Coordinates of N, CA and C and ligand atoms in Angstrom, one line a residue:
X1 N 4.2 28.6 -4.2 CA 5.0 27.4 -3.5 C 5.3 27.7 -2.0
X2 N 5.2 26.4 -1.4 CA 5.4 26.8 0.1 C 6.9 26.9 0.5
X3 N 7.0 27.6 1.7 CA 8.4 28.1 2.1 C 9.1 26.9 2.6
X4 N 10.3 26.7 2.3 CA 11.1 25.7 2.8 C 11.7 26.0 4.1
X5 N 11.9 25.2 5.1 CA 12.7 25.4 6.4 C 13.6 24.4 6.6
X6 N 14.8 24.7 6.8 CA 15.8 23.6 7.2 C 15.8 23.2 8.4
X7 N 16.1 21.8 8.8 CA 16.2 21.5 10.3 C 17.1 20.4 10.3
X8 N 17.8 20.0 11.5 CA 18.9 18.9 11.5 C 18.4 17.8 12.4
X9 N 18.7 16.6 11.8 CA 18.3 15.5 12.8 C 19.6 14.7 12.8
X10 N 19.6 13.9 14.0 CA 20.9 13.0 14.3 C 20.4 11.7 14.3
X11 N 21.1 10.6 13.6 CA 20.8 9.4 13.5 C 22.0 8.6 13.9
X12 N 21.9 7.4 14.0 CA 23.0 6.3 14.2 C 23.5 6.2 12.6
X13 N 24.9 5.9 12.6 CA 25.5 5.8 11.4 C 24.9 4.7 10.5
X14 N 24.8 3.5 11.1 CA 24.1 2.4 10.4 C 22.9 2.8 9.7
X15 N 22.0 3.5 10.4 CA 20.6 3.7 10.0 C 20.9 4.7 8.8
X16 N 21.8 5.8 8.8 CA 22.0 6.7 7.8 C 22.3 6.1 6.6
X17 N 23.3 4.9 6.8 CA 23.7 4.2 5.5 C 22.4 3.5 4.8
X18 N 21.8 2.9 5.8 CA 20.6 2.2 5.3 C 19.8 3.0 4.5
X19 N 19.4 4.3 5.1 CA 18.5 5.3 4.5 C 19.2 5.6 3.1
X20 N 20.4 6.0 3.1 CA 21.2 6.4 1.8 C 21.0 5.3 0.9
X21 N 21.1 4.0 1.2 CA 20.8 2.8 0.3 C 19.5 2.9 -0.4
X22 N 18.5 3.2 0.6 CA 17.2 3.2 0.2 C 16.8 4.4 -0.6
X23 N 17.4 5.5 -0.4 CA 17.2 6.6 -1.2 C 17.8 6.4 -2.6
X24 N 18.9 5.6 -2.8 CA 19.5 5.3 -4.1 C 18.7 4.4 -4.8
X25 N 18.2 3.4 -4.2 CA 17.4 2.3 -4.8 C 16.2 3.1 -5.3
X26 N 15.5 4.0 -4.6 CA 14.2 4.6 -5.0 C 14.4 5.7 -5.8
X27 N 15.6 6.1 -6.2 CA 15.9 7.3 -7.3 C 15.5 8.7 -6.6
X28 N 15.5 8.8 -5.4 CA 15.2 10.1 -4.7 C 16.5 11.0 -5.1
X29 N 16.1 12.3 -5.5 CA 17.3 13.1 -5.9 C 18.1 13.5 -4.8
X30 N 17.3 13.9 -3.6 CA 17.9 14.2 -2.4 C 17.3 13.5 -1.1
X31 N 18.1 13.6 0.1 CA 17.6 13.2 1.2 C 16.3 14.0 1.6
X32 N 16.5 15.2 1.3 CA 15.2 16.1 1.8 C 14.0 15.6 1.2
X33 N 13.9 15.2 -0.3 CA 12.9 14.8 -1.0 C 12.3 13.6 -0.4
X34 N 13.3 12.5 0.0 CA 13.0 11.2 0.8 C 12.4 11.5 1.9
X35 N 12.9 12.4 2.9 CA 12.6 12.4 4.2 C 11.2 13.2 4.2
X36 N 11.0 14.1 3.2 CA 9.7 14.7 3.1 C 8.4 13.8 2.8
X37 N 8.9 12.9 1.9 CA 7.8 12.0 1.2 C 7.4 10.9 2.5
X38 N 8.4 10.7 3.0 CA 8.2 9.7 4.3 C 7.3 10.2 5.3
X39 N 7.6 11.5 5.7 CA 6.9 12.2 6.6 C 5.4 12.2 6.2
X40 N 5.3 12.6 4.9 CA 3.9 13.1 4.5 C 3.3 11.6 4.6
X41 N 3.7 10.3 4.1 CA 3.1 9.1 4.2 C 2.8 8.6 5.6
X42 N 3.7 9.0 6.4 CA 3.4 8.7 7.9 C 2.2 9.5 8.6
X43 N 2.2 10.6 8.0 CA 1.3 11.6 8.6 C -0.3 11.1 8.0
X44 N -0.3 10.8 6.8 CA -1.5 10.4 6.0 C -1.9 8.9 6.7
X45 N -0.9 8.1 6.8 CA -1.3 6.9 7.6 C -1.9 7.0 8.9
X46 N -1.5 8.0 9.6 CA -2.1 8.3 11.1 C -3.2 8.8 10.9
X47 N -3.4 9.7 9.8 CA -4.8 10.3 9.6 C -5.7 9.0 9.2
X48 N -5.3 8.3 8.4 CA -6.4 7.2 8.1 C -6.7 6.2 9.1
X49 N -5.7 5.9 9.9 CA -6.0 5.1 11.2 C -6.7 5.6 12.0
X50 N -7.0 7.0 12.2 CA -7.7 7.5 13.3 C -9.2 7.9 12.7
X51 N -9.3 8.0 11.4 CA -10.5 8.3 10.7 C -11.5 7.2 10.6
X52 N -12.7 7.5 10.7 CA -13.8 6.7 10.9 C -14.0 5.8 9.6
X53 N -14.3 6.6 8.5 CA -14.4 6.1 7.1 C -13.6 6.7 6.3
X54 N -12.9 5.9 5.3 CA -11.9 6.3 4.3 C -12.3 5.6 3.2
X55 N -11.7 6.2 2.0 CA -11.7 5.5 0.8 C -10.2 5.3 0.3
X56 N -9.9 4.6 -0.8 CA -8.6 4.3 -1.2 C -8.8 3.3 -2.2
X57 N -7.5 2.7 -2.7 CA -7.3 1.7 -3.7 C -6.3 0.7 -3.3
X58 N -6.5 -0.5 -3.6 CA -5.6 -1.5 -3.2 C -5.0 -2.2 -4.6
X59 N -3.8 -2.2 -4.6 CA -3.2 -2.7 -5.9 C -2.6 -4.2 -5.8
X60 N -2.9 -5.1 -6.6 CA -2.4 -6.6 -6.1 C -1.8 -7.1 -7.6
X61 N -0.8 -7.7 -7.4 CA -0.2 -8.5 -8.5 C 0.1 -10.0 -8.1
X62 N -0.5 -10.7 -9.2 CA -0.4 -12.1 -8.6 C -0.4 -13.0 -10.0
X63 N 0.0 -14.2 -9.7 CA 0.1 -15.3 -11.0 C -1.2 -16.0 -11.1
X64 N -1.7 -15.8 -12.2 CA -3.2 -16.3 -12.4 C -3.0 -17.9 -12.6
X65 N -2.0 -18.4 -12.9 CA -2.0 -19.8 -13.0 C -2.1 -20.5 -11.7
X66 N -1.8 -19.7 -10.5 CA -2.3 -20.5 -9.2 C -3.7 -20.3 -8.9
X67 N -4.4 -21.3 -9.4 CA -5.7 -21.4 -9.2 C -6.4 -21.3 -7.8
X68 N -5.6 -21.9 -6.8 CA -6.1 -21.9 -5.4 C -6.1 -20.1 -5.1
X69 N -4.8 -19.6 -5.4 CA -4.7 -18.1 -5.2 C -5.8 -17.3 -5.7
X70 N -6.3 -17.7 -6.8 CA -7.4 -16.8 -7.5 C -8.6 -17.0 -6.9
X71 N -8.9 -18.4 -6.6 CA -10.2 -18.7 -5.8 C -10.1 -18.0 -4.5
X72 N -9.0 -18.0 -3.8 CA -8.9 -17.6 -2.5 C -9.4 -15.9 -2.7
X73 N -8.6 -15.3 -3.5 CA -8.9 -13.8 -3.7 C -10.3 -13.6 -3.8
X74 N -11.0 -14.4 -4.7 CA -12.4 -14.2 -5.0 C -13.2 -14.3 -3.7
X75 N -12.9 -15.4 -3.1 CA -13.6 -15.6 -1.7 C -13.5 -14.4 -0.7
X76 N -12.3 -14.0 -0.6 CA -12.0 -12.8 0.1 C -12.7 -11.6 -0.2
X77 N -12.9 -11.2 -1.5 CA -13.6 -10.2 -1.9 C -15.1 -10.2 -1.7
X78 N -15.5 -11.6 -1.8 CA -17.1 -11.6 -1.6 C -17.3 -11.5 -0.1
X79 N -16.2 -11.9 0.8 CA -16.3 -11.7 2.3 C -16.4 -10.3 2.6
X80 N -15.8 -9.6 1.8 CA -15.9 -7.9 2.0 C -16.5 -7.0 1.2
X81 N -17.6 -7.8 0.5 CA -18.4 -7.1 -0.6 C -19.0 -5.8 -0.2
X82 N -19.3 -5.7 1.1 CA -19.9 -4.1 1.4 C -18.8 -3.2 1.6
X83 N -17.5 -3.7 1.6 CA -16.3 -2.6 1.6 C -15.9 -2.4 0.2
X84 N -16.1 -3.3 -0.6 CA -15.6 -2.9 -2.0 C -16.4 -2.2 -3.0
X85 N -16.1 -1.2 -3.4 CA -16.6 -0.5 -4.3 C -16.7 -1.2 -5.7
X86 N -15.7 -1.3 -6.2 CA -15.6 -1.9 -7.4 C -14.1 -2.4 -7.7
X87 N -13.7 -3.3 -8.7 CA -12.5 -3.8 -8.9 C -12.1 -3.7 -10.4
X88 N -11.1 -3.8 -10.7 CA -10.4 -3.9 -12.1 C -9.4 -4.8 -12.3
X89 N -9.6 -5.8 -13.4 CA -8.8 -6.9 -13.5 C -8.0 -6.6 -14.8
X90 N -6.7 -6.6 -14.9 CA -5.9 -6.3 -15.9 C -4.9 -7.6 -16.2
X91 N -5.1 -8.2 -17.4 CA -4.0 -9.1 -17.4 C -2.7 -8.4 -18.0
X92 N -1.9 -8.4 -17.2 CA -0.4 -7.7 -17.3 C 0.4 -8.3 -18.5
X93 N 0.2 -9.6 -18.5 CA 1.1 -10.6 -19.4 C 0.6 -12.0 -19.4
X94 N 1.4 -12.9 -19.7 CA 0.8 -14.3 -19.9 C 0.7 -15.2 -18.6
X95 N 1.5 -14.4 -17.5 CA 1.5 -15.0 -16.3 C 0.9 -14.1 -15.2
X96 N 1.0 -12.9 -15.2 CA 0.6 -12.0 -14.2 C -0.7 -11.2 -14.5
X97 N -1.4 -11.1 -13.3 CA -2.5 -10.3 -13.3 C -2.5 -9.1 -12.4
X98 N -3.0 -8.1 -12.5 CA -3.1 -6.7 -11.9 C -4.5 -6.6 -11.4
X99 N -4.7 -6.2 -10.2 CA -6.2 -6.0 -9.5 C -6.1 -4.9 -9.0
X100 N -7.2 -4.0 -9.2 CA -7.1 -2.7 -8.5 C -8.5 -2.8 -7.9
X101 N -8.6 -2.5 -6.5 CA -9.7 -2.8 -5.7 C -10.0 -1.6 -4.9
X102 N -11.2 -0.8 -5.4 CA -11.5 0.4 -4.7 C -12.4 0.0 -3.5
X103 N -12.0 0.7 -2.4 CA -12.7 0.3 -1.1 C -13.2 1.6 -0.5
X104 N -14.2 1.6 0.3 CA -14.7 2.6 0.9 C -15.5 2.2 2.3
X105 N -14.9 2.6 3.5 CA -15.6 1.8 4.8 C -14.8 2.3 5.9
X106 N -15.0 1.9 7.1 CA -14.3 2.0 8.3 C -12.9 1.5 8.2
X107 N -12.0 2.2 8.7 CA -10.5 1.9 8.6 C -10.2 0.5 9.2
X108 N -10.9 0.2 10.3 CA -10.7 -1.1 10.9 C -10.9 -2.4 9.7
X109 N -12.0 -2.1 9.0 CA -12.3 -3.3 8.1 C -11.4 -3.2 7.0
X110 N -10.9 -2.0 6.5 CA -9.9 -1.8 5.5 C -8.6 -2.6 6.0
X111 N -8.3 -2.2 7.2 CA -6.9 -2.9 7.7 C -7.0 -4.5 7.8
X112 N -8.2 -4.9 8.3 CA -8.6 -6.3 8.3 C -8.3 -7.1 6.8
X113 N -8.9 -6.3 5.7 CA -8.9 -6.9 4.6 C -7.5 -6.9 4.3
X114 N -6.6 -5.9 4.3 CA -5.2 -5.9 4.0 C -4.5 -6.9 4.8
X115 N -4.7 -7.2 6.1 CA -4.1 -8.2 6.8 C -4.5 -9.4 6.3
X116 N -5.6 -9.7 5.8 CA -5.9 -11.0 5.3 C -5.3 -11.2 3.9
X117 N -5.2 -10.1 3.1 CA -4.4 -10.4 1.8 C -3.0 -10.4 2.1
X118 N -2.5 -9.9 3.1 CA -0.9 -10.2 3.5 C -0.8 -11.6 3.7
X119 N -1.9 -12.2 4.4 CA -1.4 -13.7 4.8 C -1.7 -14.7 3.6
X120 N -2.3 -14.2 2.4 CA -2.5 -15.0 1.1 C -0.9 -15.3 0.4
X121 N -0.7 -16.4 0.4 CA 0.6 -16.8 -0.4 C 0.4 -16.7 -1.7
X122 N 1.7 -16.1 -2.4 CA 1.5 -15.9 -3.8 C 1.2 -14.7 -4.4
X123 N 0.9 -13.5 -3.6 CA 0.8 -12.2 -4.1 C 2.2 -11.7 -4.2
X124 N 2.4 -11.2 -5.5 CA 3.8 -10.7 -5.6 C 3.9 -9.3 -5.1
X125 N 2.6 -8.6 -5.2 CA 2.8 -7.0 -4.8 C 1.4 -6.7 -4.1
X126 N 1.4 -6.0 -3.1 CA 0.2 -5.6 -2.6 C 0.5 -4.2 -1.9
X127 N -0.4 -3.2 -2.4 CA -0.3 -1.8 -1.7 C -1.7 -1.2 -1.5
X128 N -1.6 -0.4 -0.6 CA -3.1 0.4 -0.4 C -2.6 1.8 -0.2
X129 N -3.3 2.6 -1.1 CA -3.3 4.2 -1.2 C -4.6 4.7 -0.7
X130 N -4.5 5.3 0.5 CA -5.8 6.1 1.1 C -5.9 7.2 0.3
X131 N -7.1 7.5 -0.2 CA -7.3 8.7 -1.0 C -8.2 9.7 -0.3
X132 N -9.0 9.5 0.5 CA -9.8 10.6 1.2 C -10.2 9.9 2.5
X133 N -10.3 10.9 3.6 CA -10.8 10.4 4.8 C -12.0 11.5 5.2
X134 N -12.7 11.0 6.0 CA -14.1 11.9 6.5 C -13.9 12.1 8.0
Ligands
NI1 NI1 -5.7 -11.7 -15.6

């Protein structure tokens, strides 16, 4: 197990309150655990934005009754066919679909794909987890 080291940070009261609310909502047991995960996430993000090629997985949840949205997502995926390794579609329930899209390629293209997906109305959830970088 890695050694723990204690350090002190100073923040504005309102930011601490917002952070504590966030910790409670996310069910973190301690501030240390939450800060540690946020630091790790920031470092990984920094790494993948500077790495030339990365791989990772996008997760989307959307309502499949919105046909325009389904068609738009298909068009976008065809536009980025060279980036997308595979995708898996899961019918979550009567209304919702979950799609996992595995990607590998230049981080700028992946960022571009994420930005385009952010602009699509009707996506209920969108997340990207970078897995490896070269
Ligand atoms: Ni479905």
